[in-house]
Short mmCIF file of C-alpha atoms and ligand atoms in Angstrom, two decimals:
data_model
loop_
_atom_site.label_atom_id
_atom_site.label_comp_id
_atom_site.label_asym_id
_atom_site.label_seq_id
_atom_site.Cartn_x
_atom_site.Cartn_y
_atom_site.Cartn_z
CA UNK A 154 75.51 39.79 -8.29
CA UNK A 155 72.00 41.15 -9.13
CA UNK A 156 71.37 41.56 -12.78
CA UNK A 157 68.34 43.35 -14.43
CA UNK A 158 67.12 42.07 -17.77
CA UNK A 159 69.01 44.86 -19.46
CA UNK A 160 72.36 43.61 -17.97
CA UNK A 161 71.99 40.36 -19.97
CA UNK A 162 72.72 39.62 -23.57
CA UNK A 163 70.13 37.71 -25.80
CA UNK A 164 71.34 34.90 -25.60
CA UNK A 165 74.13 35.48 -23.11
CA UNK A 166 77.46 33.79 -22.75
CA UNK A 167 78.24 31.99 -19.29
CA UNK A 168 81.96 32.92 -19.83
CA UNK A 169 80.79 36.60 -19.79
CA UNK A 170 78.70 36.12 -16.79
CA UNK A 171 81.23 34.16 -14.73
CA UNK A 172 84.59 35.41 -15.94
CA UNK A 173 86.49 33.90 -13.02
CA UNK A 174 85.05 30.35 -13.35
CA UNK A 175 83.96 29.91 -16.84
CA UNK A 176 84.60 26.15 -16.90
CA UNK A 177 82.44 25.24 -14.08
CA UNK A 178 79.08 23.50 -14.46
CA UNK A 179 75.98 26.06 -14.78
CA UNK A 180 72.97 25.53 -12.61
CA UNK A 181 69.75 27.41 -12.89
CA UNK A 182 67.28 27.58 -10.03
CA UNK A 183 63.78 28.90 -10.63
CA UNK A 184 61.73 30.40 -7.82
CA UNK A 185 64.55 30.34 -5.19
CA UNK A 186 62.55 31.96 -2.45
CA UNK A 187 64.76 33.05 0.34
CA UNK A 188 67.91 31.26 -1.14
CA UNK A 189 68.33 28.47 1.29
CA UNK A 190 68.75 25.76 -1.46
CA UNK A 191 71.92 26.86 -3.06
CA UNK A 192 74.34 26.99 -0.14
CA UNK A 193 73.37 23.38 0.78
CA UNK A 194 73.41 22.20 -2.86
CA UNK A 195 76.73 23.94 -3.81
CA UNK A 196 78.52 22.32 -0.95
CA UNK A 197 77.91 18.90 -2.56
CA UNK A 198 80.29 19.72 -5.42
CA UNK A 199 84.07 19.97 -5.16
CA UNK A 200 83.76 23.53 -6.35
CA UNK A 201 80.55 25.72 -6.28
CA UNK A 202 79.02 25.50 -9.76
CA UNK A 203 78.11 28.74 -11.46
CA UNK A 204 74.64 29.65 -10.17
CA UNK A 205 71.89 31.72 -11.95
CA UNK A 206 68.87 32.26 -9.68
CA UNK A 207 65.64 33.62 -11.02
CA UNK A 208 62.68 34.93 -8.79
CA UNK A 209 59.67 37.20 -9.45
CA UNK A 210 59.69 38.47 -5.82
CA UNK A 211 61.93 41.45 -5.01
CA UNK A 212 61.82 40.78 -1.32
CA UNK A 213 63.17 37.12 -1.86
CA UNK A 214 65.78 38.51 -4.22
CA UNK A 215 67.25 40.63 -1.47
CA UNK A 216 67.11 37.93 1.17
CA UNK A 217 68.74 35.20 -1.11
CA UNK A 218 71.46 37.88 -2.36
CA UNK A 219 72.39 38.30 1.42
CA UNK A 220 72.47 34.63 2.11
CA UNK A 221 74.78 33.77 -0.92
CA UNK A 222 76.99 36.55 0.13
CA UNK A 223 77.30 35.38 3.62
CA UNK A 224 77.96 31.76 2.28
CA UNK A 225 80.84 33.25 0.21
CA UNK A 226 79.20 32.08 -3.18
CA UNK A 227 80.52 34.70 -5.35
CA UNK A 228 79.98 32.96 -8.81
CA UNK A 229 76.19 33.60 -8.55
CA UNK A 230 73.82 35.89 -10.63
CA UNK A 231 70.38 36.55 -9.23
CA UNK A 232 67.60 38.18 -11.22
CA UNK A 233 64.04 39.40 -10.73
CA UNK A 234 62.18 38.22 -13.79
CA UNK A 235 59.60 35.68 -14.73
CA UNK A 236 61.56 32.45 -15.36
CA UNK A 237 59.98 31.95 -18.77
CA UNK A 238 61.55 35.17 -19.97
CA UNK A 239 65.03 34.27 -18.75
CA UNK A 240 64.96 30.69 -20.14
CA UNK A 241 63.47 31.78 -23.55
CA UNK A 242 65.66 34.88 -24.06
CA UNK A 243 68.89 34.81 -22.21
CA UNK A 244 70.06 31.21 -21.86
CA UNK A 245 71.68 29.76 -24.92
CA UNK A 246 71.19 26.41 -26.51
CA UNK A 247 72.98 23.45 -24.85
CA UNK A 248 74.48 25.45 -21.91
CA UNK A 249 72.89 24.47 -18.58
CA UNK A 250 73.86 21.22 -16.47
CA UNK A 251 70.74 21.55 -14.31
CA UNK A 252 67.58 23.39 -13.87
CA UNK A 253 66.20 23.25 -10.34
CA UNK A 254 62.56 23.86 -9.32
CA UNK A 255 61.73 23.51 -5.59
CA UNK A 256 58.25 23.78 -4.57
CA UNK A 257 56.91 25.79 -7.46
CA UNK A 258 53.61 27.59 -6.97
CA UNK A 259 51.03 24.94 -7.55
CA UNK A 260 48.07 27.02 -8.85
CA UNK A 261 45.68 24.36 -7.35
CA UNK A 262 42.24 25.87 -8.63
CA UNK A 263 40.59 24.34 -11.43
CA UNK A 264 41.12 26.35 -14.59
CA UNK A 265 44.42 27.88 -13.28
CA UNK A 266 46.63 25.24 -14.88
CA UNK A 267 47.83 27.75 -17.61
CA UNK A 268 49.65 29.70 -14.79
CA UNK A 269 51.72 26.60 -13.87
CA UNK A 270 55.41 26.79 -14.96
CA UNK A 271 55.96 23.17 -15.64
CA UNK A 272 53.95 22.70 -18.95
CA UNK A 273 54.93 21.39 -22.33
CA UNK A 274 56.23 24.76 -23.69
CA UNK A 275 58.43 25.05 -20.80
CA UNK A 276 59.85 21.42 -21.14
CA UNK A 277 60.58 22.10 -24.81
CA UNK A 278 62.74 25.20 -24.12
CA UNK A 279 64.19 23.48 -21.05
CA UNK A 280 65.43 20.44 -23.32
CA UNK A 281 67.06 22.93 -25.64
CA UNK A 282 68.74 24.91 -22.89
CA UNK A 283 70.11 21.90 -21.21
CA UNK A 284 73.57 20.23 -22.14
CA UNK A 285 73.55 16.55 -23.16
CA UNK A 286 73.79 14.81 -19.80
CA UNK A 287 71.80 17.73 -17.96
CA UNK A 288 68.44 17.41 -16.31
CA UNK A 289 65.57 19.54 -14.78
CA UNK A 290 64.89 18.63 -11.19
CA UNK A 291 61.45 19.10 -9.51
CA UNK A 292 60.64 18.74 -5.83
CA UNK A 293 57.16 19.45 -4.63
CA UNK A 294 54.82 18.60 -1.87
CA UNK A 295 51.77 18.88 -4.31
CA UNK A 296 50.77 15.53 -5.45
CA UNK A 297 48.42 16.74 -8.19
CA UNK A 298 50.95 19.33 -9.56
CA UNK A 299 53.67 16.58 -9.57
CA UNK A 300 51.59 14.24 -11.61
CA UNK A 301 50.72 17.09 -13.95
CA UNK A 302 54.23 18.12 -14.48
CA UNK A 303 55.32 14.40 -15.15
CA UNK A 304 52.57 14.06 -17.75
CA UNK A 305 53.39 17.45 -19.37
CA UNK A 306 57.11 16.23 -19.60
CA UNK A 307 56.01 13.08 -21.23
CA UNK A 308 53.67 14.92 -23.66
CA UNK A 309 56.38 17.36 -24.65
CA UNK A 310 58.09 14.51 -26.51
CA UNK A 311 61.56 15.68 -25.46
CA UNK A 312 61.84 14.48 -21.85
CA UNK A 313 62.17 11.23 -20.08
CA UNK A 314 60.76 11.25 -16.40
CA UNK A 315 62.73 9.54 -13.74
CA UNK A 316 61.03 9.37 -10.31
CA UNK A 317 63.88 9.17 -7.94
CA UNK A 318 64.64 10.57 -4.44
CA UNK A 319 65.28 14.22 -3.95
CA UNK A 320 68.77 15.79 -3.45
CA UNK A 321 69.10 16.30 0.45
CA UNK A 322 69.49 20.12 -0.17
CA UNK A 323 65.81 20.31 -1.61
CA UNK A 324 64.66 19.27 1.93
CA UNK A 325 66.27 22.37 3.41
CA UNK A 326 64.25 25.01 1.64
CA UNK A 327 61.81 27.25 3.57
CA UNK A 328 58.86 25.47 1.98
CA UNK A 329 60.40 22.00 2.42
CA UNK A 330 60.51 22.72 6.18
CA UNK A 331 57.05 24.16 6.22
CA UNK A 332 55.53 20.97 4.66
CA UNK A 333 57.75 18.70 6.83
CA UNK A 334 56.37 20.49 9.93
CA UNK A 335 52.93 19.85 8.75
CA UNK A 336 53.95 16.06 8.26
CA UNK A 337 53.66 16.04 4.47
CA UNK A 338 55.88 14.17 2.16
CA UNK A 339 57.53 15.34 -1.14
CA UNK A 340 57.75 14.11 -4.63
CA UNK A 341 60.78 14.35 -6.86
CA UNK A 342 61.46 13.78 -10.48
CA UNK A 343 64.45 14.23 -12.94
CA UNK A 344 63.36 15.27 -16.38
CA UNK A 345 66.05 14.13 -18.76
CA UNK A 346 66.09 15.47 -22.31
CA UNK A 347 65.87 12.80 -24.88
CA UNK A 348 66.40 15.29 -27.65
CA UNK A 349 67.90 18.67 -27.75
CA UNK A 350 65.99 20.33 -30.62
CA UNK A 351 67.18 24.06 -30.64
CA UNK A 352 64.55 26.53 -29.65
CA UNK A 353 65.74 29.74 -31.09
CA UNK A 354 66.13 32.75 -28.53
CA UNK A 355 63.80 35.62 -29.47
CA UNK A 356 64.55 38.96 -30.90
CA UNK A 357 65.18 40.90 -27.84
CA UNK A 358 68.22 43.43 -27.91
CA UNK A 359 69.89 45.43 -25.24
CA UNK A 360 69.49 49.29 -25.23
CA UNK A 361 72.72 50.91 -26.47
CA UNK A 362 72.60 54.78 -26.67
CA UNK A 363 74.66 55.01 -29.78
CA UNK A 364 73.19 52.06 -31.60
CA UNK A 365 71.09 53.07 -34.73
CA UNK A 366 68.76 50.06 -33.81
CA UNK A 367 67.16 52.16 -30.96
CA UNK A 368 63.68 52.46 -32.30
CA UNK A 369 62.96 55.96 -33.62
CA UNK A 370 61.32 58.12 -36.18
CA UNK A 371 61.86 61.44 -37.53
CA UNK A 372 58.97 63.89 -38.38
CA UNK A 373 57.70 67.25 -38.85
CA UNK A 374 55.07 68.52 -36.36
CA UNK A 375 52.39 71.03 -37.40
CA UNK A 376 53.47 74.51 -36.53
CA UNK A 377 50.59 74.81 -33.97
CA UNK A 378 51.25 71.53 -32.23
CA UNK A 379 50.53 72.02 -28.52
CA UNK A 380 48.70 69.06 -27.18
CA UNK A 381 46.47 70.00 -24.19
CA UNK A 382 44.90 66.64 -23.39
CA UNK A 383 45.84 62.93 -24.12
CA UNK A 384 43.42 60.05 -24.30
CA UNK A 385 44.89 56.60 -23.29
CA UNK A 386 45.44 54.48 -26.40
CA UNK A 387 45.62 50.69 -26.73
CA UNK A 388 47.28 48.90 -29.64
CA UNK A 389 47.41 45.29 -29.95
CA UNK A 390 49.73 43.09 -32.13
CA UNK A 391 50.07 39.33 -32.46
CA UNK A 392 52.70 39.01 -29.70
CA UNK A 393 52.34 42.35 -27.83
CA UNK A 394 49.91 44.88 -26.38
CA UNK A 395 51.02 48.54 -26.00
CA UNK A 396 49.00 51.03 -24.07
CA UNK A 397 50.07 54.67 -24.32
CA UNK A 398 49.17 55.92 -20.84
CA UNK A 399 50.06 59.63 -21.00
CA UNK A 400 52.05 62.39 -22.54
CA UNK A 401 54.07 64.87 -20.56
CA UNK A 402 55.79 68.17 -21.67
CA UNK A 403 59.52 68.31 -20.59
CA UNK A 404 60.75 71.57 -19.35
CA UNK A 405 64.43 71.36 -19.69
CA UNK A 406 64.80 70.66 -23.42
CA UNK A 407 61.34 71.48 -24.76
CA UNK A 408 59.47 68.61 -26.19
CA UNK A 409 57.40 65.79 -24.82
CA UNK A 410 57.60 62.15 -23.42
CA UNK A 411 55.12 59.43 -23.81
CA UNK A 412 54.60 56.84 -21.08
CA UNK A 413 53.93 53.32 -22.55
CA UNK A 414 53.08 50.18 -20.94
CA UNK A 415 54.02 47.15 -23.18
CA UNK A 416 53.05 43.51 -22.52
CA UNK A 417 54.57 40.59 -24.37
CA UNK A 418 53.81 37.18 -22.98
CA UNK A 419 55.46 36.98 -19.46
CA UNK A 420 57.27 40.22 -19.92
CA UNK A 421 55.94 43.84 -19.07
CA UNK A 422 57.90 46.90 -19.50
CA UNK A 423 57.06 50.48 -18.77
CA UNK A 424 58.99 52.59 -21.33
CA UNK A 425 59.24 56.34 -22.13
CA UNK A 426 59.34 57.52 -25.69
CA UNK A 427 60.86 61.06 -26.15
CA UNK A 428 59.90 63.64 -28.75
CA UNK A 429 62.55 66.21 -29.01
CA UNK A 430 63.19 68.96 -31.47
CA UNK A 431 66.30 68.71 -33.73
CA UNK A 432 68.55 71.44 -35.01
CA UNK A 433 66.78 71.44 -38.43
CA UNK A 434 63.32 71.88 -36.77
CA UNK A 435 62.08 68.39 -37.27
CA UNK A 436 61.35 66.17 -34.18
CA UNK A 437 62.95 62.88 -33.22
CA UNK A 438 60.70 60.28 -31.64
CA UNK A 439 62.98 57.81 -29.85
CA UNK A 440 62.86 55.14 -27.15
CA UNK A 441 64.48 56.66 -24.12
CA UNK A 442 67.20 54.99 -21.95
CA UNK A 443 65.45 55.76 -18.75
CA UNK A 444 64.46 52.61 -16.79
CA UNK A 445 66.70 50.28 -18.73
CA UNK A 446 64.41 49.19 -21.36
CA UNK A 447 64.98 46.12 -23.65
CA UNK A 448 64.49 46.52 -27.29
CA UNK A 449 61.72 44.15 -28.16
CA UNK A 450 58.97 43.83 -31.01
CA UNK A 451 56.43 45.40 -28.37
CA UNK A 452 58.82 48.33 -27.52
CA UNK A 453 59.42 48.96 -31.25
CA UNK A 454 55.55 49.01 -31.43
CA UNK A 455 55.36 51.50 -28.73
CA UNK A 456 57.53 53.83 -30.63
CA UNK A 457 55.36 53.23 -33.73
CA UNK A 458 52.31 53.95 -31.75
CA UNK A 459 53.61 57.28 -30.57
CA UNK A 460 54.63 58.19 -34.08
CA UNK A 461 51.18 57.16 -35.48
CA UNK A 462 49.48 59.15 -32.73
CA UNK A 463 51.53 62.09 -33.75
CA UNK A 464 50.61 61.57 -37.52
CA UNK A 465 46.98 61.68 -36.37
CA UNK A 466 47.84 65.16 -34.97
CA UNK A 467 49.14 66.23 -38.39
CA UNK A 468 52.78 65.30 -38.32
CA UNK A 469 54.51 64.25 -41.50
CA UNK A 470 56.84 61.26 -40.93
CA UNK A 471 60.21 61.56 -42.91
CA UNK A 472 61.90 58.37 -41.55
CA UNK A 473 60.86 55.31 -39.60
CA UNK A 474 63.29 53.37 -37.73
CA UNK A 475 61.29 50.98 -35.70
C1 SAM B 236 56.35 28.11 -3.01
S1 SAM B 236 57.62 29.14 -3.31
C2 SAM B 236 59.02 28.21 -3.14
C3 SAM B 236 60.25 28.96 -2.74
C4 SAM B 236 61.53 28.11 -2.58
N1 SAM B 236 61.86 27.42 -3.76
C5 SAM B 236 61.42 27.23 -1.46
O1 SAM B 236 61.35 25.90 -1.75
O2 SAM B 236 61.35 27.63 -0.26
C6 SAM B 236 57.58 29.44 -5.01
C7 SAM B 236 58.47 30.66 -5.47
O3 SAM B 236 58.34 30.76 -6.87
C8 SAM B 236 58.44 32.11 -7.29
N2 SAM B 236 57.84 32.18 -8.56
C9 SAM B 236 56.58 32.01 -8.93
N3 SAM B 236 56.53 32.13 -10.22
C10 SAM B 236 57.68 32.35 -10.73
C11 SAM B 236 58.14 32.64 -12.10
N4 SAM B 236 57.41 32.52 -13.14
N5 SAM B 236 59.50 32.97 -12.24
C12 SAM B 236 60.27 32.97 -11.12
N6 SAM B 236 59.84 32.61 -9.93
C13 SAM B 236 58.67 32.44 -9.76
C14 SAM B 236 57.67 32.83 -6.17
O4 SAM B 236 57.90 34.29 -6.01
C15 SAM B 236 57.99 31.89 -4.86
O5 SAM B 236 59.17 32.57 -4.22
#
């Protein structure tokens, strides 16, 4: 099954994600590519564990989805997201049996280490998300990244590094085959948590139409409010950047819609903020459902930015709910 970020809870519950197999082990694979690993690895268990796969490539997502379907692996959830967002926001403390990372992008150029997944912050969150007895498994052809990842795991203070042989399934992926054809070897490590300090999930919330928590404001617009142009506007907070890109008039209900680009760490969302007239003549500024937004501090700030832009145009705010 393919999940969007908005289909998850924050944190989610494996029993909700896998209602037919809630008692099986839970394995997360990061950067599954075309999905060759899981059919091989799942076969090494008496029953296929519950699988959560995360990828940033949409093409890979569709290829892997077809592969898992053809293999009859139904207790599998695939999602197109940066792994960092999924691990930090969706996965509960102490819930995973394994985290698998096969041939992660090595970011080999000097100065690009910050783009690497396997750094201290990742290991700290991973140690929280793994169950006692669980481990993160890395297989890579890239010697320098391998040493870097082992050093980062040690530096995290929450992982023990075991340099052991890879599971045979890790040698069946597309990239494993590519490097094997070039005559290159692989490195493998198990990162075993030595501590399980909880790293709290964030403050994300799903969008629910009736929920009063949907960010909004109520205001009175000046009688002559009729914007003819809109200049792009950027607002920065500690953890987010909001860019109000444009404002559109809506024809069906009267009113306007602002398009906002919201960046918070690894997560980017494009959201719409509606400005609609209410029966009493005031206007409601509210995050729109369109596009399946997640309610985050940055998205609340986008509603705030639209409200404050309207104040700059002479609106008087009666209520702020963001
Ligand atoms: C070198 S490929 C390896 C693919 C596959 N594991 C294999 O062995 O054939 C790395 C994969 O990681 C994915 N990826 C890179 N950064 C990611 C991130 N932050 N979250 C999830 N996937 C990511 C890429 O899209 C790519 O498919």
